Amino acid sequence: MESSEDDGGEPLSRLAEWRDVTPLPQDDGPNPVAPIAYKEEFRETMDYFRAIYKADERSPRALRLTRRAIHLNPGNYTVWHFRRLVLEPLNSDLDEELDFIQRIANSNSKNYQLWHHRRWVVERLGTNVRAKELHLIKSILSLDAKNYHAWSHRQWVLQALGGWEDELDYCQQLLEEDIFNNSAWNQRYFVVTRSPFLGGLTAMRASEVRYTVEAILANPNNECPWRYLRGLYKDDIESLVNNHEISSVCLKPCQEFRDAVVALWTSDSLPLDPDLATAICGILEHVDSMRASYWIWRKNKLPVAA
Amino acid sequence: MADASFGFSTLQMGELAIGKHVHYILSVEKKKDSFESVVMDHLRMNGAYWGLTTLDLLGKLDSVNADEVLSWIMTCQHESGGFSGNIGHDPHILYTLSAVQVLALFNKLDVLDIDKVATYITGLQNEDGSFSGDMWGEVDTRFSYIAICCLSILCCLDKINVEKAVSYILSCKNLDGGFGCTPGGESHAGQIFCCVGALAITGSLHHVDKDLLGWWLCERQVKSGGLNGRPEKLPDVCYSWWVLSSLIMIDRVHWIDKEKLVKFILDCQDLENGGISDRPDDAVDVFHTYFGVAGLSLLEYPGLKAIDPAYALPVDVVNRIFFG
């Protein structure tokens, strides 16, 4: 049974357990381009790993060796692969494996290999670990609410194992903490459109529009709810445009913004266009000058005022 | 800029230190005990692509021994036809593309058994049109791009089901016009580059809402002039490639301020030791050095070879592949 504690970091050449193994040095090929210079501990661990890998030894000590190698370089995908090959025949405790991955994740939360290995383990454990998994992802997101890997894994867990019931509430909570969190908005859309408990986009639209409009009014400079609103009317943009209630609410921040800018507008040669949309584009051309070309294009796309 | 009247050149802030970067790339793998060399062992193939493509863009590909590189690359090919990140590692689609790209740089695609590589990649396509990274089954639109780019370079794109590959990519399109790693995944500049690149190569860009996506992409430019990868995130030099190449592929690059972006990239240089970092004053690495130089090439910075935004290879290399 694999120890849940990391080994003491003793050089492997000094351990009796490894006496029968001849470590294999890095083979840089017939004409090494530039042999990479390595730290000693890393070099030794990888030399022993290469020997075990070549011999395809799937033993408890091989498992411990992969743990050591992963600690030294969690990006080494071959070691993760081999660990999977060893875990299976050893009938290892996969719940413990989740704990191991979690410890590595603490300092490597953006490592592709780690997340994929986690998925492989969870696939084998099934719905029993669903709650634990969703909870764990939450704890990672509490440290970095935009971790792309964590979100991708969460979406997979929901679709593969379920657990949708509390997801909208979770998005709500994250947005309360940071209304600018684009990942949380994206997840909200994911839940609203895919959760088997909510009835789909059309059923949810009215309540989502209310929520989104509130968010827009609270922070008109937040790009997320504006895009989200548009997404709620996916394939049916006419309904959004023709909904006077929403339009007037959305125009409110523009109007207030415009009043503020009018006070600051100092150009006499360029009078402020009475048409609101054109005026705003004109202002943005100067105020958001990095995107001046975009605003000019946008202005030219507007229907000519009657 | 060389100043003839004083007989020496002064490198001012705001210029690309070509010589320093060449020196940095050539020396990076020799640094003893460097964190970078330790962690790069398994992805040396990617590192070779980043370093060598940068050298080619700087006009210095001949600084390396092509034969040594090529023999090492071929030693990384497996029975399955796929390439690994280094000797003694497992094959993966990531390193297969980098291997093919480096061979293309040296005009040595003819050393390949193309059918063998194509078989490896074709075997990774799934029922729904997506691609796995390797036998372990991780699915990501990055791998869709890699498969399509690689097979296109090898002139055998017809070996995969292109229609299904495209429809899978489109299933990853989001309400903001961008693309994620899987259906429903948040739009991210890196994933967007992969999806737009794949759509460009397969002649499927008409599926992209260029105005909507163009706007999302140009909103990535922040006050400093740098580009971020998602709303409300920090700028990073690597997005100078992913956002920029995407904008170019959909004809909307004029929607950002190119001059400010050039300045941001140049500010990320280590003018003493060479190399480029993710943002000013951070540590440099080969990854960001490549993306910084590639970004400057897309911005038509003088003295650099032109780079193709879809294939991420110098234009002359791409022309050589398709036009002989």
XYZ file of C-alpha atoms in Angstrom:
630
model
C 0.000 0.000 0.000
C 1.465 3.297 -1.015
C 2.374 5.623 1.788
C 0.280 8.740 1.854
C 3.313 10.716 2.917
C 5.947 11.784 0.425
C 9.209 9.865 0.764
C 11.997 11.571 2.640
C 13.775 12.561 -0.546
C 16.653 10.132 0.085
C 18.803 9.559 -2.983
C 17.465 6.384 -4.562
C 20.983 4.968 -4.996
C 21.196 4.799 -1.193
C 17.962 2.880 -0.713
C 18.172 -0.912 -0.361
C 14.888 -1.248 -2.162
C 16.388 0.018 -5.409
C 19.613 -1.966 -5.307
C 18.569 -4.335 -8.083
C 17.850 -1.597 -10.597
C 20.351 -0.062 -12.991
C 19.285 3.537 -13.622
C 19.179 4.574 -17.281
C 20.688 7.917 -18.148
C 18.973 10.336 -20.527
C 19.545 9.294 -24.119
C 19.860 12.457 -26.128
C 20.173 10.504 -29.362
C 23.131 9.932 -31.672
C 23.986 13.612 -31.975
C 22.799 15.455 -28.903
C 21.683 18.916 -29.888
C 22.652 20.297 -26.521
C 22.400 17.863 -23.620
C 20.203 19.496 -21.038
C 22.002 20.046 -17.741
C 19.931 18.732 -14.842
C 19.669 19.132 -11.098
C 21.053 16.046 -9.406
C 17.900 14.852 -7.643
C 15.850 15.275 -10.766
C 18.452 13.477 -12.810
C 18.633 10.517 -10.476
C 14.866 10.149 -10.143
C 14.395 10.245 -13.884
C 17.238 7.764 -14.449
C 15.456 5.259 -12.192
C 12.115 6.080 -13.775
C 13.507 5.378 -17.217
C 14.705 1.969 -16.047
C 11.310 1.076 -14.603
C 9.499 2.482 -17.654
C 11.647 0.509 -20.043
C 11.172 -2.678 -18.046
C 7.457 -1.879 -17.791
C 7.583 -2.715 -14.097
C 4.150 -2.158 -12.574
C 4.914 -2.562 -8.897
C 4.312 -0.675 -5.641
C 7.806 0.782 -5.745
C 7.188 1.912 -9.337
C 4.088 3.682 -8.084
C 6.089 5.437 -5.369
C 8.701 6.411 -7.939
C 6.118 8.047 -10.184
C 4.897 10.024 -7.188
C 8.431 11.266 -6.580
C 8.910 12.125 -10.253
C 5.586 13.966 -10.377
C 6.547 16.055 -7.363
C 9.760 17.035 -9.132
C 8.081 17.833 -12.418
C 4.305 17.609 -12.593
C 4.400 18.590 -16.250
C 6.025 15.288 -17.251
C 3.128 13.635 -19.028
C 4.893 10.301 -19.552
C 5.174 9.792 -15.813
C 1.440 10.433 -15.358
C 0.699 7.917 -18.143
C 2.867 5.306 -16.560
C 1.304 5.941 -13.165
C -2.075 5.059 -14.667
C -0.639 1.878 -16.102
C 0.646 0.947 -12.644
C -2.474 1.968 -10.697
C -4.732 -0.447 -12.523
C -3.073 -3.823 -11.861
C -2.248 -2.818 -8.298
C -5.925 -2.170 -7.583
C -4.884 0.978 -5.845
C -7.103 3.047 -3.624
C -8.381 5.649 -6.040
C -9.851 7.826 -3.306
C -6.331 8.194 -1.993
C -5.266 8.976 -5.542
C -7.650 11.923 -5.561
C -5.983 13.187 -2.388
C -2.570 12.823 -3.996
C -3.676 14.786 -7.053
C -5.147 17.448 -4.808
C -1.824 17.917 -3.018
C -0.059 18.397 -6.351
C -2.833 20.736 -7.487
C -2.197 23.047 -4.533
C 0.860 24.403 -6.279
C 0.091 23.372 -9.861
C -3.545 24.216 -10.403
C -3.016 24.995 -14.098
C -1.374 21.738 -15.096
C -3.146 19.903 -17.959
C -1.782 16.461 -17.040
C -3.015 16.712 -13.478
C -6.568 17.570 -14.468
C -6.741 14.891 -17.083
C -5.410 12.314 -14.599
C -8.052 13.443 -12.145
C -10.761 12.904 -14.730
C -9.433 9.396 -15.414
C -9.650 8.584 -11.702
C -13.121 10.105 -11.269
C -14.373 8.161 -14.312
C -13.474 4.985 -12.448
C -15.014 6.044 -9.167
C -18.291 7.226 -10.677
C -21.165 9.104 -9.065
C -20.007 8.190 -5.559
C -17.403 10.927 -5.721
C -19.592 13.497 -7.441
C -20.258 15.606 -4.364
C -16.654 15.425 -3.205
C -15.448 16.409 -6.661
C -17.770 19.382 -7.014
C -16.738 20.488 -3.547
C -13.066 20.159 -4.371
C -13.390 22.222 -7.546
C -15.149 24.881 -5.507
C -12.188 25.057 -3.166
C -9.795 25.519 -6.093
C -12.042 28.183 -7.572
C -12.138 29.934 -4.215
C -8.412 30.538 -4.685
C -8.687 31.429 -8.367
C -12.243 31.942 -9.532
C -11.217 31.945 -13.190
C -9.056 28.805 -13.335
C -9.867 27.557 -16.831
C -8.956 23.937 -16.066
C -11.093 23.838 -12.951
C -14.100 25.190 -14.847
C -13.581 22.751 -17.709
C -13.376 19.868 -15.214
C -16.497 21.101 -13.410
C -18.468 21.168 -16.654
C -17.337 17.611 -17.383
C -18.339 16.375 -13.897
C -21.805 17.908 -14.213
C -22.383 16.363 -17.608
C -20.892 12.970 -16.760
C -22.076 12.543 -13.183
C -24.805 15.107 -12.583
C -25.114 17.378 -9.575
C -26.822 20.283 -11.376
C -29.262 21.071 -8.578
C -27.165 23.672 -6.779
C -25.163 24.955 -9.713
C -27.219 28.071 -10.479
C -26.986 29.061 -6.818
C -23.236 28.548 -6.984
C -22.971 30.868 -9.991
C -25.104 33.368 -8.106
C -22.733 33.214 -5.147
C -19.651 33.714 -7.311
C -21.231 36.653 -9.083
C -22.111 38.219 -5.771
C -18.445 37.975 -4.868
C -17.302 39.348 -8.205
C -19.874 40.486 -10.754
C -17.036 40.890 -13.277
C -16.138 37.183 -13.249
C -16.564 36.168 -16.871
C -16.096 32.472 -16.035
C -19.031 32.577 -13.637
C -21.213 34.262 -16.270
C -20.171 31.593 -18.745
C -21.060 28.880 -16.256
C -24.409 30.529 -15.613
C -25.205 30.271 -19.311
C -24.006 26.661 -19.291
C -26.361 25.796 -16.423
C -29.346 27.723 -17.780
C -29.083 26.062 -21.181
C -28.118 22.533 -20.137
C -29.400 21.746 -16.660
C -32.053 19.033 -16.769
C -33.794 20.738 -13.838
C -34.370 24.210 -15.271
C -36.320 23.716 -18.490
C -33.902 25.330 -20.922
C -33.227 28.820 -22.213
C -36.755 29.759 -23.252
C -38.195 28.786 -19.891
C -35.485 30.641 -18.014
C -35.301 33.733 -20.184
C -37.626 36.031 -18.271
C -35.966 35.521 -14.893
C -32.483 35.641 -16.409
C -33.248 38.906 -18.189
C -34.369 40.451 -14.896
C -31.160 39.311 -13.219
C -28.979 40.520 -16.070
C -30.594 43.931 -16.359
C -30.063 44.451 -12.638
C -26.400 43.604 -13.107
C -26.115 46.043 -16.027
C -27.659 48.872 -14.053
C -25.403 48.203 -11.086
C -22.243 48.201 -13.220
C -22.819 49.476 -16.754
C -19.085 49.251 -17.442
C -19.130 45.459 -16.935
C -18.947 43.819 -20.355
C -20.190 40.421 -19.087
C -23.926 41.068 -18.497
C -24.200 42.989 -21.777
C -22.921 39.970 -23.698
C -25.004 37.641 -21.547
C -28.166 39.589 -22.351
C -27.464 39.182 -26.016
C -26.872 35.464 -25.466
C -30.265 35.082 -23.788
C -31.813 36.093 -27.109
C -29.643 33.796 -29.171
C -31.348 33.116 -32.531
C -34.064 35.568 -31.597
C -32.399 38.965 -31.478
C -35.552 40.631 -32.824
C -37.298 39.953 -29.541
C -34.573 41.760 -27.650
C -34.595 44.768 -29.930
C -38.376 45.050 -29.922
C -38.693 44.759 -26.174
C -39.098 48.424 -25.234
C -38.898 47.763 -21.547
C -35.441 46.235 -21.842
C -34.270 48.755 -24.415
C -35.178 51.727 -22.267
C -33.514 50.176 -19.243
C -30.364 49.554 -21.268
C -30.384 53.040 -22.709
C -30.533 54.559 -19.233
C -26.819 54.109 -18.486
C -26.016 55.359 -21.988
C -28.090 58.466 -21.365
C -26.411 59.157 -18.036
C -23.036 58.506 -19.592
C -23.848 60.810 -22.431
C -24.893 63.628 -20.112
C -21.577 63.326 -18.318
C -19.590 63.365 -21.532
C -21.552 66.251 -23.029
C -20.380 68.314 -20.093
C -16.795 67.355 -20.956
C -17.092 67.668 -24.732
C -14.868 70.526 -25.707
C -14.756 70.310 -29.469
C -16.416 73.225 -31.220
C -15.563 72.063 -34.694
C -17.218 68.717 -34.150
C -20.724 69.281 -32.802
C -22.237 66.429 -30.824
C -24.557 64.401 -32.989
C -28.155 64.540 -31.772
C -28.659 60.872 -32.588
C -27.673 59.048 -29.411
C -26.007 55.984 -30.925
C -24.005 58.052 -33.375
C -23.036 60.444 -30.617
C -21.808 57.652 -28.394
C -19.721 56.152 -31.195
C -18.290 59.581 -31.865
C -17.346 59.992 -28.237
C -15.858 56.525 -27.948
C -13.736 57.136 -31.011
C -11.874 59.674 -28.904
C -12.234 58.307 -25.394
C -11.438 54.693 -26.357
C -8.902 55.657 -29.003
C -7.190 52.263 -29.047
C -10.339 50.974 -30.712
C -11.029 54.072 -32.796
C -11.286 52.057 -36.019
C -13.892 49.817 -34.437
C -16.050 52.746 -33.290
C -15.837 54.457 -36.678
C -16.945 51.230 -38.328
C -19.712 50.826 -35.782
C -20.931 54.366 -36.339
C -21.026 53.843 -40.078
C -23.085 50.703 -39.595
C -25.832 52.531 -37.736
C -29.070 53.150 -39.627
C -29.267 56.763 -40.756
C -31.485 58.814 -38.433
C -34.781 59.826 -40.033
C 19.589 52.388 -34.343
C 23.040 52.726 -35.933
C 24.285 56.270 -35.584
C 26.821 56.827 -38.306
C 28.160 60.079 -36.954
C 29.290 58.450 -33.699
C 30.347 55.155 -35.230
C 28.413 52.936 -32.793
C 24.793 51.828 -32.387
C 22.734 52.656 -29.348
C 19.960 50.310 -28.410
C 17.160 52.424 -27.080
C 14.094 51.320 -25.224
C 11.571 50.573 -27.905
C 13.739 48.415 -30.148
C 14.004 44.690 -30.675
C 17.318 43.343 -29.339
C 17.701 40.718 -32.045
C 21.252 39.687 -31.200
C 20.420 39.245 -27.516
C 17.410 37.074 -28.255
C 19.361 34.849 -30.636
C 22.026 34.400 -27.985
C 19.383 33.669 -25.344
C 17.720 30.961 -27.407
C 20.993 29.271 -28.308
C 22.133 29.228 -24.695
C 18.900 28.354 -22.905
C 19.297 24.599 -23.003
C 22.830 24.700 -21.706
C 22.047 26.480 -18.437
C 22.930 24.204 -15.543
C 20.281 23.693 -12.875
C 17.950 26.184 -14.443
C 14.317 25.616 -13.598
C 13.533 26.027 -17.245
C 15.751 23.183 -18.444
C 14.405 20.841 -15.756
C 10.777 21.397 -16.579
C 11.288 21.451 -20.338
C 12.609 17.894 -20.641
C 9.285 16.340 -21.641
C 8.247 19.125 -23.954
C 11.572 19.685 -25.644
C 9.867 19.213 -29.006
C 7.651 22.236 -28.343
C 10.716 24.126 -27.100
C 12.547 23.259 -30.310
C 9.648 24.624 -32.354
C 9.460 27.852 -30.323
C 13.220 28.426 -30.380
C 13.873 27.477 -33.984
C 10.883 29.333 -35.419
C 12.025 32.428 -33.546
C 15.523 32.030 -34.948
C 14.091 31.702 -38.456
C 11.948 34.820 -38.000
C 15.118 36.640 -36.903
C 16.955 35.310 -39.944
C 19.272 33.124 -37.868
C 18.103 29.558 -38.427
C 21.544 28.690 -39.751
C 22.957 29.202 -36.231
C 21.966 25.634 -35.404
C 23.156 22.335 -36.778
C 20.201 21.112 -38.815
C 21.404 17.500 -39.007
C 21.649 17.180 -35.239
C 18.163 18.578 -34.771
C 16.677 16.359 -37.454
C 18.245 13.143 -36.193
C 17.024 13.920 -32.667
C 13.496 14.598 -33.970
C 13.312 11.310 -35.823
C 14.450 9.465 -32.719
C 11.306 10.815 -31.073
C 8.974 9.137 -33.509
C 7.154 6.062 -32.261
C 5.850 2.956 -33.944
C 2.401 4.496 -33.960
C 3.691 7.331 -36.144
C 3.297 9.952 -33.413
C 6.143 11.960 -31.950
C 6.976 12.373 -28.273
C 8.166 15.461 -26.454
C 11.622 13.962 -26.079
C 13.401 10.617 -26.238
C 11.909 8.151 -23.775
C 8.499 9.781 -23.685
C 5.127 8.763 -25.019
C 3.780 10.073 -28.328
C 1.214 12.875 -28.273
C -0.466 15.024 -30.898
C 1.123 18.173 -29.411
C 4.661 17.032 -30.165
C 3.691 15.517 -33.497
C 2.740 18.956 -34.814
C 5.891 20.583 -33.429
C 8.047 17.865 -35.021
C 6.383 18.367 -38.398
C 6.662 22.143 -38.101
C 10.395 21.972 -37.330
C 10.956 19.616 -40.256
C 9.108 22.128 -42.431
C 11.424 24.920 -41.202
C 14.406 22.941 -42.432
C 12.620 21.885 -45.629
C 12.973 18.237 -44.609
C 9.373 17.016 -44.710
C 10.555 14.406 -47.205
C 12.263 12.407 -44.442
C 8.825 11.556 -43.123
C 6.713 8.526 -43.856
C 3.662 10.737 -44.291
C 1.179 7.870 -44.217
C 2.535 6.814 -40.860
C 2.054 10.250 -39.304
C -1.356 10.628 -40.939
C -2.470 7.251 -39.571
C -1.527 8.335 -36.051
C -3.531 11.545 -36.302
C -6.506 10.012 -38.060
C -6.687 7.432 -35.287
C -7.195 10.220 -32.781
C -10.398 11.550 -34.319
C -13.514 10.683 -32.329
C -17.057 9.894 -33.449
C -18.250 13.436 -32.816
C -15.455 14.906 -34.934
C -13.305 16.004 -31.998
C -9.708 14.919 -31.518
C -8.002 13.290 -28.554
C -4.477 14.281 -27.602
C -3.304 10.702 -27.401
C -4.504 7.213 -26.456
C -5.627 8.492 -23.046
C -8.520 10.369 -24.589
C -8.257 14.011 -23.457
C -10.403 16.084 -25.838
C -9.794 19.790 -26.504
C -10.197 22.079 -29.514
C -6.429 22.617 -29.321
C -6.114 19.084 -30.670
C -8.584 19.816 -33.485
C -6.325 22.643 -34.632
C -3.214 20.513 -34.310
C -4.660 17.664 -36.347
C -5.897 19.963 -39.087
C -2.724 22.083 -39.208
C -0.446 19.032 -39.225
C -2.287 17.109 -41.923
C -2.598 20.243 -44.011
C 1.176 20.752 -43.902
C 1.548 17.120 -44.981
C -0.997 17.724 -47.762
C -3.330 14.951 -46.633
C -6.146 16.747 -44.874
C -8.619 14.507 -46.654
C -7.590 11.601 -44.428
C -9.757 12.867 -41.578
C -13.470 13.613 -41.586
C -13.156 17.357 -42.125
C -16.894 18.008 -42.032
C -17.265 16.423 -38.616
C -14.106 18.112 -37.369
C -15.550 21.490 -38.388
C -18.949 20.799 -36.891
C -17.333 19.846 -33.574
C -15.377 23.094 -33.553
C -18.556 25.046 -34.280
C -20.280 23.293 -31.376
C -17.694 25.042 -29.183
C -18.755 28.502 -30.374
C -20.128 30.701 -27.606
C -22.636 33.523 -27.367
C -19.850 36.090 -27.454
C -18.641 34.803 -30.823
C -15.600 33.150 -29.268
C -14.660 29.499 -28.741
C -13.804 27.323 -25.755
C -11.973 24.038 -25.238
C -15.137 21.915 -25.349
C -18.840 22.724 -25.934
C -19.899 25.224 -23.267
C -16.318 26.057 -22.305
C -15.592 29.750 -21.739
C -14.213 31.727 -24.668
C -10.448 32.008 -24.335
C -8.006 33.631 -26.756
C -5.838 30.515 -26.994
C -8.801 28.301 -27.834
C -10.097 30.967 -30.232
C -6.797 30.927 -32.125
C -7.034 27.143 -32.415
C -10.634 27.168 -33.637
C -10.248 30.110 -36.019
C -6.985 28.661 -37.341
C -8.607 25.299 -37.962
C -11.589 26.945 -39.657
C -9.243 29.055 -41.784
C -7.239 26.055 -42.940
C -10.379 24.085 -43.812
C -11.909 27.026 -45.662
C -14.719 27.355 -43.109
C -14.305 30.913 -41.836
C -17.746 31.871 -43.145
C -19.140 30.199 -40.005
C -17.459 32.797 -37.831
C -19.331 35.981 -36.907
C -16.308 38.141 -37.677
C -17.795 41.372 -36.380
C -18.878 39.863 -33.086
C -15.663 37.934 -32.522
C -13.565 40.835 -33.811
C -15.073 43.059 -31.184
C -14.484 40.498 -28.409
C -10.884 40.187 -29.555
C -10.179 43.915 -29.832
C -11.586 44.365 -26.323
C -8.633 42.273 -25.140
C -6.365 45.300 -25.527
C -5.857 46.975 -22.166
C -4.535 50.402 -21.208
C -0.882 49.346 -21.318
C -1.364 48.294 -24.918
C -0.948 44.609 -24.108
C -3.586 41.969 -24.758
C -5.315 39.688 -22.272
C -6.922 36.335 -23.012
C -10.320 36.831 -21.362
C -12.279 39.749 -19.905
C -10.857 41.242 -16.709
C -7.574 39.317 -16.856
C -4.001 40.602 -17.004
C -2.212 41.153 -20.342
C 0.365 38.575 -21.415
C 2.723 38.606 -24.385
C 1.510 35.200 -25.564
C -1.866 36.747 -26.349
C -0.015 39.039 -28.743
C 0.048 35.929 -30.868
C -3.278 34.277 -30.162
C -5.451 37.369 -30.255
C -3.511 39.028 -33.042
C -3.363 36.065 -35.403
C -7.095 35.497 -34.855
C -7.826 39.142 -35.698
C -5.733 38.882 -38.847
C -7.435 35.682 -39.960
C -10.843 37.388 -39.695
C -9.622 40.674 -41.213
C -10.206 42.782 -38.122
C -6.664 43.617 -36.938
C -7.209 47.310 -37.607
C -9.560 47.326 -34.634
C -6.642 47.339 -32.164
C -3.902 49.897 -31.636
C -0.914 48.189 -33.230
C 1.652 50.750 -32.121
C 0.722 50.393 -28.473
C 0.953 46.618 -28.739
C 4.413 46.841 -30.315
C 5.527 49.011 -27.428
C 4.098 46.538 -24.890
C 5.953 43.604 -26.449
C 9.218 45.539 -26.628
C 8.807 46.496 -22.960
C 8.735 42.787 -22.117
C 12.276 42.219 -23.356
C 15.228 41.516 -21.111
C 17.610 43.839 -22.886
C 20.610 42.615 -20.893
C 20.305 38.835 -21.181
C 17.902 38.456 -24.070
C 14.522 36.774 -24.127
C 10.984 38.063 -23.658
C 8.664 37.597 -20.662
C 4.890 37.501 -20.214
C 4.764 41.077 -19.018
C 7.336 43.797 -18.273
C 9.959 42.960 -15.634
C 9.033 39.284 -15.246
C 11.399 36.372 -15.939
C 11.860 35.448 -19.597
C 11.336 32.060 -21.231
C 11.491 30.578 -24.734
C 7.697 30.307 -24.969
C 7.124 34.038 -24.505
C 10.196 34.911 -26.583
C 8.627 33.087 -29.513
C 5.181 34.645 -29.057
C 6.636 38.123 -28.660
C 8.713 37.877 -31.836
C 5.883 36.174 -33.734
C 3.512 38.926 -32.604
C 5.948 41.606 -33.779
C 6.205 39.825 -37.120
C 2.410 39.943 -37.488
C 2.612 43.645 -36.642
C 5.142 44.023 -39.481
C 7.962 45.109 -37.218
C 10.961 45.826 -39.492
C 13.712 43.275 -39.864
C 11.591 40.193 -39.232
C 10.416 37.538 -41.643
C 6.666 37.421 -42.160
C 4.788 34.675 -40.288
C 1.621 32.925 -41.404
C -1.151 33.488 -38.834
C -2.845 30.118 -39.369
C 0.159 27.783 -39.668
C 2.378 29.705 -37.230
C 5.321 29.190 -39.578
C 7.269 31.739 -41.653
C 5.369 32.609 -44.822
C 8.222 31.462 -47.055
C 8.087 28.034 -45.377
C 4.323 27.798 -45.971
C 4.736 28.909 -49.592
C 7.400 26.274 -50.083
C 5.017 23.583 -48.762
C 2.100 24.529 -50.990
C 3.740 26.031 -54.025
C 7.024 24.122 -54.177
